[in-house]
Coordinates of C-alpha atoms in Angstrom, one line a residue:
X190 CA 12.0 5.4 6.2
X191 CA 15.6 5.3 6.8
X192 CA 16.3 2.4 4.7
X193 CA 14.6 3.4 1.2
X194 CA 15.0 7.2 1.8
X195 CA 11.7 7.9 1.5
X196 CA 9.0 10.1 3.0
X197 CA 6.2 8.8 6.0
X198 CA 3.8 8.5 3.7
X199 CA 5.5 6.4 0.9
X200 CA 6.9 4.6 3.5
X201 CA 3.2 3.7 4.9
X202 CA 2.1 2.8 1.3
X203 CA 5.0 0.6 0.3
X204 CA 5.1 -1.5 3.8
X205 CA 1.2 -2.0 3.2
X206 CA 1.7 -3.3 -0.4
X207 CA 4.5 -5.6 0.8
X208 CA 1.9 -7.2 3.2
X209 CA -1.2 -7.2 1.1
X210 CA -3.1 -4.3 2.9
X211 CA -5.0 -1.4 1.5
X212 CA -4.0 2.1 3.3
X213 CA -7.1 4.1 4.0
X214 CA -7.9 7.0 1.9
X215 CA -9.3 10.3 2.6
X216 CA -13.2 10.3 1.8
X217 CA -14.0 13.3 -0.6
X218 CA -17.8 15.0 -1.2
X219 CA -18.8 12.9 -4.3
X220 CA -20.6 16.0 -5.7
X221 CA -17.3 17.9 -6.5
X222 CA -15.7 17.1 -9.2
X223 CA -12.4 14.8 -8.9
X224 CA -9.0 17.0 -10.2
X225 CA -8.0 15.4 -13.2
X226 CA -5.5 13.0 -13.3
X227 CA -3.9 12.3 -16.7
X228 CA -3.6 8.0 -17.3
X229 CA -1.0 6.0 -18.5
X230 CA 2.1 8.7 -18.1
X231 CA 4.0 6.3 -16.1
X232 CA 3.5 3.3 -18.8
X233 CA 4.8 5.3 -21.6
X234 CA 7.5 6.8 -20.3
X235 CA 8.5 3.2 -19.4
X236 CA 7.8 2.1 -23.0
X237 CA 9.7 4.7 -24.4
X238 CA 12.5 3.9 -22.0
X239 CA 12.6 0.1 -23.8
X240 CA 12.4 1.3 -27.2
X241 CA 15.5 4.1 -26.1
X242 CA 17.2 0.8 -24.5
X243 CA 16.5 -1.6 -27.5
X244 CA 17.7 1.1 -30.0
X245 CA 21.1 1.8 -28.8
X246 CA 21.5 -1.8 -29.6
X247 CA 21.0 -1.0 -33.4
X248 CA 23.1 1.9 -33.7
X249 CA 26.9 1.4 -34.3
X250 CA 27.1 5.0 -34.2
X251 CA 25.7 5.8 -30.3
X252 CA 27.7 2.4 -29.5
X253 CA 30.7 3.8 -30.7
X254 CA 30.2 7.3 -29.0
X255 CA 29.9 5.8 -25.4
X256 CA 32.9 3.6 -25.7
X257 CA 34.8 6.3 -27.0
X258 CA 33.7 8.1 -23.7
X259 CA 35.2 5.1 -21.5
X260 CA 31.4 3.9 -20.8
X261 CA 31.3 0.1 -20.4
X262 CA 28.5 -2.3 -21.4
X263 CA 27.5 -3.0 -17.6
X264 CA 27.5 0.8 -16.4
X265 CA 25.4 1.8 -19.8
X266 CA 22.8 -1.3 -19.0
X267 CA 23.1 -0.3 -15.1
X268 CA 21.6 3.2 -15.8
X269 CA 19.3 1.9 -18.5
X270 CA 21.4 3.9 -20.9
X271 CA 19.2 4.1 -25.0
X272 CA 19.5 6.2 -27.9
X273 CA 16.5 8.2 -29.6
X274 CA 17.2 7.8 -33.1
X275 CA 16.9 10.4 -35.9
X276 CA 13.6 11.0 -37.7
X277 CA 10.4 13.1 -36.1
X278 CA 7.9 10.2 -35.4
X279 CA 9.7 7.0 -34.4
X280 CA 7.8 7.0 -31.0
X281 CA 4.5 5.9 -33.5
X282 CA 6.3 2.6 -33.9
X283 CA 5.8 2.0 -30.0
X284 CA 2.8 4.3 -29.5
X285 CA 0.1 3.3 -32.4
X286 CA -2.6 6.0 -30.8
X287 CA 0.6 9.1 -31.4
X288 CA -2.1 11.3 -30.7
X289 CA -2.7 10.0 -27.5
X290 CA -2.7 13.5 -25.2
X291 CA -0.5 11.2 -22.3
X292 CA 2.5 10.9 -25.0
X293 CA 2.6 15.4 -24.7
X294 CA 1.6 15.4 -20.9
X295 CA 5.0 12.9 -20.5
X296 CA 7.1 15.3 -22.4
X297 CA 7.4 12.6 -25.1
X298 CA 5.8 14.2 -27.9
X299 CA 5.8 17.9 -29.3
X300 CA 2.8 19.9 -30.9
X301 CA 3.6 22.9 -32.9
X302 CA 1.3 25.4 -33.5
X303 CA 0.0 24.2 -36.9
X304 CA -0.8 21.0 -35.2
X305 CA 1.5 18.7 -36.0
X306 CA 3.0 15.9 -34.1
X307 CA 6.5 15.2 -33.4
X308 CA 8.9 13.3 -31.1
X309 CA 10.3 15.3 -28.5
X310 CA 13.8 13.2 -28.7
X311 CA 15.7 13.0 -31.7
X312 CA 19.5 11.8 -32.1
X313 CA 20.7 11.8 -29.0
X314 CA 21.8 9.3 -26.2
X315 CA 19.0 8.7 -23.6
X316 CA 19.6 8.4 -19.9
X317 CA 16.3 7.7 -18.0
X318 CA 15.5 9.6 -14.7
X319 CA 14.1 7.8 -12.0
X320 CA 11.8 8.3 -8.9
X321 CA 12.8 6.7 -5.6
X322 CA 10.9 4.2 -6.4
X323 CA 12.9 3.5 -9.4
X324 CA 10.0 4.1 -11.3
X325 CA 11.1 6.4 -15.2
X326 CA 9.7 9.8 -14.4
X327 CA 11.3 11.7 -17.3
X328 CA 14.8 11.5 -19.7
X329 CA 18.0 13.8 -20.5
X330 CA 19.1 13.7 -23.9
X331 CA 22.5 14.4 -24.6
X332 CA 23.4 15.1 -28.1
X333 CA 26.1 12.7 -29.8
X334 CA 27.3 15.5 -32.8
X335 CA 29.0 18.2 -31.5
X336 CA 27.4 21.0 -33.1
X337 CA 24.0 20.1 -32.5
X338 CA 22.3 22.2 -29.2
X339 CA 21.4 22.4 -26.9
X340 CA 24.0 20.4 -25.4
X341 CA 21.7 18.4 -22.9
X342 CA 17.8 18.5 -23.3
X343 CA 15.4 17.4 -20.2
X344 CA 11.8 16.3 -20.3
X345 CA 9.8 19.2 -19.4
X346 CA 7.8 19.8 -16.1
X347 CA 5.1 16.9 -15.7
X348 CA 3.3 15.7 -13.2
X349 CA 5.3 13.3 -12.3
X350 CA 8.3 14.9 -12.9
X351 CA 9.2 18.4 -11.4
X352 CA 13.3 19.4 -11.9
X353 CA 13.6 20.9 -8.3
X354 CA 12.6 17.9 -6.5
X355 CA 14.6 15.1 -8.6
X356 CA 18.4 14.3 -8.5
X357 CA 19.9 12.3 -11.6
X358 CA 21.1 8.6 -10.1
X359 CA 19.7 9.1 -6.6
X360 CA 17.7 5.5 -7.0
X361 CA 20.7 4.0 -7.9
X362 CA 23.5 5.5 -5.7
X363 CA 21.4 5.3 -2.4
X364 CA 23.5 2.5 -0.9
X365 CA 26.8 3.9 -1.9
X366 CA 25.7 6.9 -0.5
X367 CA 24.6 5.3 2.7
X368 CA 28.2 3.1 2.5
X369 CA 30.3 6.0 2.0
X370 CA 28.8 8.9 4.2
X371 CA 28.1 11.2 1.4
X372 CA 26.4 12.4 -1.5
X373 CA 28.2 13.8 -4.5
X374 CA 26.6 16.6 -6.7
X375 CA 27.6 17.3 -10.0
X376 CA 26.4 19.0 -12.3
X377 CA 25.8 16.5 -15.5
X378 CA 24.7 13.2 -16.6
X379 CA 27.7 11.7 -18.2
X380 CA 29.6 13.0 -15.0
X381 CA 27.4 10.4 -12.9
X382 CA 27.7 7.5 -15.3
X383 CA 31.4 8.2 -15.8
X384 CA 32.1 8.3 -11.7
X385 CA 30.3 5.3 -11.6
X386 CA 32.2 3.8 -13.8
X387 CA 35.5 4.5 -11.9
X388 CA 33.7 3.1 -8.8
X389 CA 32.4 6.8 -7.8
X390 CA 29.0 5.6 -7.4
X391 CA 27.5 8.0 -4.8
X392 CA 26.9 11.0 -7.3
X393 CA 24.1 12.8 -8.7
X394 CA 23.0 15.3 -10.9
X395 CA 20.4 18.1 -10.6
X396 CA 18.1 18.3 -13.6
X397 CA 19.4 21.5 -15.4
X398 CA 18.6 23.4 -12.4
X399 CA 20.1 25.5 -9.4
X400 CA 20.5 22.9 -6.4
X401 CA 17.3 23.7 -4.4
X402 CA 16.5 23.0 -0.6
X403 CA 14.3 20.0 -1.5
X404 CA 17.1 18.5 -3.0
X405 CA 19.3 19.0 0.0
X406 CA 16.3 18.0 2.3
X407 CA 16.3 14.5 0.0
X408 CA 19.7 13.8 0.5
X409 CA 20.2 14.7 4.2
X410 CA 17.8 11.6 4.3
X411 CA 20.7 9.4 3.0
X412 CA 23.8 10.8 4.9
X413 CA 25.1 13.8 6.3
X414 CA 27.9 15.0 4.2
X415 CA 27.4 16.8 0.6
X416 CA 29.9 17.6 -1.5
X417 CA 29.0 20.2 -5.0
X418 CA 31.7 19.4 -7.4
X419 CA 31.2 22.0 -10.4
X420 CA 33.8 22.7 -13.0
X421 CA 35.9 25.9 -12.4
X422 CA 34.8 27.8 -15.1
X423 CA 32.8 30.9 -14.9
X424 CA 29.7 29.0 -14.9
X425 CA 30.3 26.7 -12.5
X426 CA 31.5 28.9 -10.2
X427 CA 27.8 30.9 -10.9
X428 CA 26.1 27.7 -10.3
X429 CA 27.8 26.6 -7.2
X430 CA 26.7 30.3 -5.9
X431 CA 23.5 29.6 -6.5
X432 CA 23.6 26.0 -5.0
X433 CA 25.2 27.3 -1.4
X434 CA 22.6 29.7 -1.5
X435 CA 19.4 27.9 -1.7
X436 CA 20.9 25.3 0.5
X437 CA 20.9 27.7 3.5
X438 CA 17.4 27.4 5.0
X439 CA 18.2 23.6 4.7
X440 CA 21.4 23.6 6.7
X441 CA 21.4 22.1 9.9
X442 CA 24.3 21.6 12.4
X443 CA 24.6 17.9 12.0
X444 CA 25.0 18.3 8.1
X445 CA 28.1 19.2 6.2
X446 CA 28.2 21.3 2.6
X447 CA 31.6 21.7 1.2
X448 CA 32.7 22.7 -2.6
X449 CA 35.1 21.1 -5.1
X450 CA 36.4 23.1 -8.1
X451 CA 38.4 21.5 -10.5
X452 CA 40.6 23.1 -13.2
X453 CA 39.1 25.1 -15.5
X454 CA 39.9 22.4 -18.4
X455 CA 38.2 19.8 -16.6
X456 CA 34.2 18.2 -15.5
X457 CA 34.4 15.8 -13.3
X458 CA 33.8 12.9 -16.2
X459 CA 37.3 14.2 -17.9
X460 CA 39.6 14.6 -14.0
X461 CA 38.4 10.9 -13.4
X462 CA 39.8 9.8 -16.5
X463 CA 43.1 11.0 -16.2
X464 CA 43.6 11.0 -12.2
X465 CA 41.6 8.2 -11.2
X466 CA 39.3 7.2 -8.5
X467 CA 42.0 7.8 -5.9
X468 CA 43.3 11.5 -6.7
X469 CA 39.3 12.0 -7.3
X470 CA 38.5 11.0 -4.0
X471 CA 41.1 12.5 -2.5
X472 CA 40.4 16.4 -3.9
X473 CA 36.8 15.7 -2.5
X474 CA 38.0 15.0 1.1
X475 CA 39.7 18.7 0.7
X476 CA 37.1 20.3 -0.7
X477 CA 36.0 23.9 0.8
X478 CA 33.4 24.0 3.4
X479 CA 30.4 26.1 3.1
X480 CA 31.3 28.6 5.6
X481 CA 34.8 29.2 3.9
X482 CA 33.4 29.2 0.7
X483 CA 30.7 32.0 1.5
X484 CA 33.6 34.3 3.3
X485 CA 35.7 33.5 0.0
X486 CA 33.0 34.7 -2.4
X487 CA 32.3 37.6 -0.7
X488 CA 35.9 39.2 0.2
X489 CA 37.4 38.0 -3.3
X490 CA 36.2 41.0 -5.4
X491 CA 36.6 43.1 -2.1
X492 CA 40.0 44.1 -1.0
X493 CA 38.3 45.0 2.8
X494 CA 40.6 48.0 3.4
X495 CA 38.3 51.0 3.4
X496 CA 35.4 51.3 5.7
X497 CA 33.4 51.4 2.6
X498 CA 34.7 47.9 1.9
X499 CA 33.5 46.8 5.2
X500 CA 30.4 48.1 4.9
X501 CA 29.9 46.6 1.5
X502 CA 31.0 43.0 2.6
X503 CA 28.4 43.6 5.9
X504 CA 25.7 44.3 3.4
X505 CA 26.4 41.5 1.4
X506 CA 27.0 39.2 4.4
X507 CA 23.8 40.2 6.3
X508 CA 20.6 38.7 4.4
X509 CA 22.8 35.2 4.4
X510 CA 23.4 35.1 8.2
X511 CA 19.5 36.1 8.1
X512 CA 18.9 32.3 6.3
X513 CA 21.1 29.9 8.9
X514 CA 19.1 28.8 11.6
X515 CA 21.3 25.9 12.6
X516 CA 22.5 27.8 15.7
X517 CA 26.0 26.7 15.7
X518 CA 26.7 27.4 12.4
X519 CA 25.6 30.6 12.3
X520 CA 27.6 31.5 15.3
X521 CA 30.8 30.2 13.9
X522 CA 30.1 32.3 10.3
X523 CA 28.8 35.6 12.5
X524 CA 32.2 35.5 14.2
X525 CA 34.0 35.2 10.9
X526 CA 32.2 38.0 9.3
X527 CA 32.3 40.1 12.7
X528 CA 36.6 39.5 12.5
X529 CA 36.7 40.3 8.5
X530 CA 34.5 43.7 9.4
X531 CA 36.6 44.6 12.5
X532 CA 33.9 44.4 14.6
X533 CA 33.0 42.7 17.6
X534 CA 30.0 40.2 17.3
X535 CA 28.1 42.2 20.0
X536 CA 28.7 45.3 17.7
X537 CA 27.4 43.6 14.6
X538 CA 24.8 41.9 16.3
X539 CA 23.5 45.4 17.0
X540 CA 24.0 46.7 13.3
X541 CA 22.4 44.1 11.8
X542 CA 18.9 42.4 11.8
X543 CA 20.0 39.0 13.0
X544 CA 17.7 36.1 14.7
X545 CA 18.6 35.8 18.2
X546 CA 20.7 32.4 18.3
X547 CA 20.7 32.3 22.1
X548 CA 16.8 31.9 22.1
X549 CA 17.0 28.2 21.2
X550 CA 13.7 26.7 22.2
X551 CA 13.3 23.6 24.4
X552 CA 10.9 22.0 22.2
X553 CA 11.4 20.8 18.5
X554 CA 10.8 23.6 16.5
X555 CA 6.4 24.1 15.8
X556 CA 5.1 23.5 12.5
X557 CA 2.9 26.7 11.4
X558 CA -0.7 26.8 12.3
X559 CA -3.6 29.0 12.0
X560 CA -2.5 31.5 14.6
X561 CA 1.1 31.8 13.7
X562 CA 0.9 33.5 10.3
X563 CA -1.9 36.0 8.0
X564 CA -4.7 34.5 7.3
X565 CA -3.6 35.4 3.2
X566 CA -0.5 33.8 4.0
X567 CA -1.5 30.5 5.7
X568 CA -4.2 30.3 2.2
X569 CA -1.7 30.8 -0.1
X570 CA 0.7 28.1 1.5
X571 CA -2.0 25.3 1.3
X572 CA -2.9 26.7 -2.3
X573 CA 0.9 25.9 -3.2
X574 CA 0.8 22.6 -1.5
X575 CA -2.8 21.6 -3.3
X576 CA -3.0 23.9 -6.0
X577 CA -6.0 22.3 -7.7
X578 CA -7.9 23.6 -4.4
X579 CA -7.4 27.2 -5.9
X580 CA -11.0 28.6 -7.3
X581 CA -11.3 31.7 -9.6
X582 CA -13.7 33.0 -7.5
X583 CA -10.9 33.5 -4.8
X584 CA -9.5 36.1 -7.0
X585 CA -12.5 38.4 -6.3
X586 CA -12.1 38.1 -2.6
X587 CA -9.0 40.0 -2.3
X588 CA -8.1 44.4 -2.4
X589 CA -5.0 45.3 -4.8
X590 CA -4.1 47.7 -2.1
X591 CA -3.5 45.1 0.5
X592 CA 0.1 43.5 0.0
X593 CA -0.9 40.4 1.3
X594 CA -4.1 40.0 -0.5
X595 CA -1.5 41.2 -3.7
X596 CA 0.6 38.4 -2.9
X597 CA -2.1 36.1 -2.5
X598 CA -3.4 37.2 -5.9
X599 CA 0.1 36.2 -7.5
X600 CA -0.5 32.6 -6.0
X601 CA -3.8 32.0 -6.8
X602 CA -3.2 33.2 -10.6
X603 CA -0.3 30.7 -11.1
X604 CA -2.3 27.9 -8.8
X605 CA -5.0 28.3 -11.8
X606 CA -2.7 27.8 -14.6
X607 CA -1.0 24.8 -12.6
X608 CA -3.6 23.1 -10.8
X609 CA -1.3 19.6 -11.1
X610 CA 2.2 20.8 -10.6
X611 CA 3.9 20.7 -7.2
X612 CA 5.2 23.2 -5.1
X613 CA 8.5 23.8 -6.6
X614 CA 7.0 24.2 -9.8
X615 CA 4.8 27.0 -8.4
X616 CA 7.7 28.4 -6.7
X617 CA 9.8 28.5 -10.0
X618 CA 6.9 30.9 -11.6
X619 CA 6.3 33.1 -8.6
X620 CA 9.7 34.0 -8.9
X621 CA 9.5 36.5 -11.8
X622 CA 6.9 37.9 -9.7
X623 CA 7.8 38.4 -6.4
X624 CA 10.9 39.9 -4.5
X625 CA 13.6 37.3 -3.7
X626 CA 13.2 37.6 0.3
X627 CA 9.6 36.8 -0.1
X628 CA 9.6 33.7 -2.2
X629 CA 12.4 32.1 0.4
X630 CA 10.0 33.2 3.4
X631 CA 7.5 30.8 1.6
X632 CA 9.9 28.2 0.8
X633 CA 10.6 28.2 4.2
X634 CA 7.2 28.0 6.0
X635 CA 6.5 25.4 3.0
X636 CA 9.0 23.3 4.6
X637 CA 6.9 23.5 7.9
X638 CA 3.7 23.5 7.2
X639 CA 1.5 21.0 8.9
X640 CA 1.0 18.4 6.5
X641 CA -0.9 15.9 9.1
X642 CA -4.3 18.5 8.5
X643 CA -6.9 17.9 6.3
X644 CA -5.9 20.3 3.1
X645 CA -8.8 21.0 2.0
X646 CA -10.9 21.3 4.6
X647 CA -8.3 23.9 6.2
X648 CA -8.8 26.0 2.4
X649 CA -12.4 25.5 2.9
X650 CA -12.3 27.1 6.3
X651 CA -9.8 30.1 5.5
X652 CA -11.6 30.5 1.8
X653 CA -14.8 31.3 4.5
X654 CA -12.5 33.8 6.5
X655 CA -11.7 35.7 3.8
X656 CA -15.1 36.3 2.5
X657 CA -16.0 37.6 5.8
X658 CA -12.9 40.1 5.3
X659 CA -14.5 40.2 2.0
X660 CA -17.9 41.2 3.1
X661 CA -16.9 43.8 6.2
X662 CA -14.8 45.6 3.8
X663 CA -17.3 46.0 1.2
X664 CA -19.6 47.2 4.3
X665 CA -17.1 49.6 5.7
X666 CA -16.5 51.2 2.0
X667 CA -20.0 51.4 1.8
X668 CA -20.5 53.0 4.8
X669 CA -18.2 55.8 4.4
X670 CA -19.4 56.5 0.9
X671 CA -22.7 57.0 2.5
X672 CA -21.5 59.3 5.1
X673 CA -20.4 61.6 3.0
X674 CA -23.6 62.0 1.3
X675 CA -26.7 64.3 2.4
X676 CA -29.8 62.5 3.9
X677 CA -31.8 63.6 1.3
X678 CA -30.0 62.0 -1.2
X679 CA -29.9 58.3 0.3
X680 CA -31.4 55.6 -0.8
X681 CA -33.9 53.2 1.0
X682 CA -31.6 50.5 1.5
X683 CA -28.7 53.0 2.2
X684 CA -31.0 54.1 5.1
X685 CA -31.6 51.1 6.2
X686 CA -28.0 50.0 6.5
X687 CA -27.4 53.3 8.4
X688 CA -29.9 52.1 11.0
X689 CA -28.6 48.4 11.4
X690 CA -25.4 49.7 12.6
X691 CA -27.0 52.3 14.6
X692 CA -28.9 49.0 16.3
X693 CA -25.5 47.2 17.3
X694 CA -24.5 46.8 20.8
X695 CA -22.4 49.5 21.1
X696 CA -19.4 48.5 24.2
X697 CA -19.7 49.5 27.4

């Protein structure tokens, strides 16, 4: 796990494969239909990568573009850079069965409303995206013609590729990250490749999405220092703040997070070309720590002169401080916030709803179990981990008037729509439907969920409990309606129900 930077399960499978052993798999009910698994996605993506790589050698225009960006043939080969030629159906020469559904699911082919199929990527420099085993799981395509849009075009979410979980260049950067003791997170593919060209090989990039807690967790397996490098323009600063907020749930006292903002006219690619590796790395070492960045951001448009200014500052700082679980980091930030708000820490603690940092558990934080949360939330979290286990009939067990049931309904509906997606995809869909605070809570609890349990069995048990609650609600509702009727208006079934209730033993 440490050497490869992979999860426990992946490490077990890799070790077993090395010595020719088979990992025992969970036995499923043969009468229950297995979830649909799209066959051939991995092969299709690898064949497409080979095709794009071969096409780059045939395109003087694409080669000239990369040379103009200062990219050497060695670095292009290392990152397996390719070229998707112009034209609508070039992949048909690679895949004779161009109608194969796998091409659509893999994001290589698009089908319009008229049923016409065509290549997703056309006239673009292609950057294969690899998982932690080095397998191609998607692509990023960059335009050559600056007038074309969008500038970057990524593969869609697929069963193999979830943007919120993957980082471009991580597979190739793992050794360099460990050697440097840090990971550098930048915005674009070309930034990663250009930095590698200049010997800064520990850079990775988020894939068209904000940095997520999953990204942070994945990087902390490789290093204890993460530096975010963003352009100095408004878009870069917006992306930096989102990255900072998304990183808070994954923050630990042993992790150093910092932020580097380049001059407005530069991105990492242009900066390293103009000033070189030493200057760039000097900037990295002087990057702004997370706590300093948070305080600067909250106070840059707030003079903190009046009582109203300080109240607004506290209101904006409170939800941020609530999300930091690392005791020492949280205490330091609270101290600085209290100083700027001209309060003592005790006064601020009394005013704000902040967790007590002095109650440090002796044991490691326990994983969530069936007794630590509501039935609805536990059921919803397990479905987010295994959406294929959701059933349409689950919706009939819910009461819209109940807040917990309403949230579970949103989760079930998303799982039914995307039964083969990973949690990050499902949470992004939920983002439009539920409050941010609820979404952050779900993200935090997902990271603590006990993955050693038999999830299918747990879901079945939770479903049975929901059915029991539903039956009890129906009985209570029916009794309430019956009690309002005169005795002469009751049906035989209603009289029998009343008698059954009356015959139940009463508590002494």
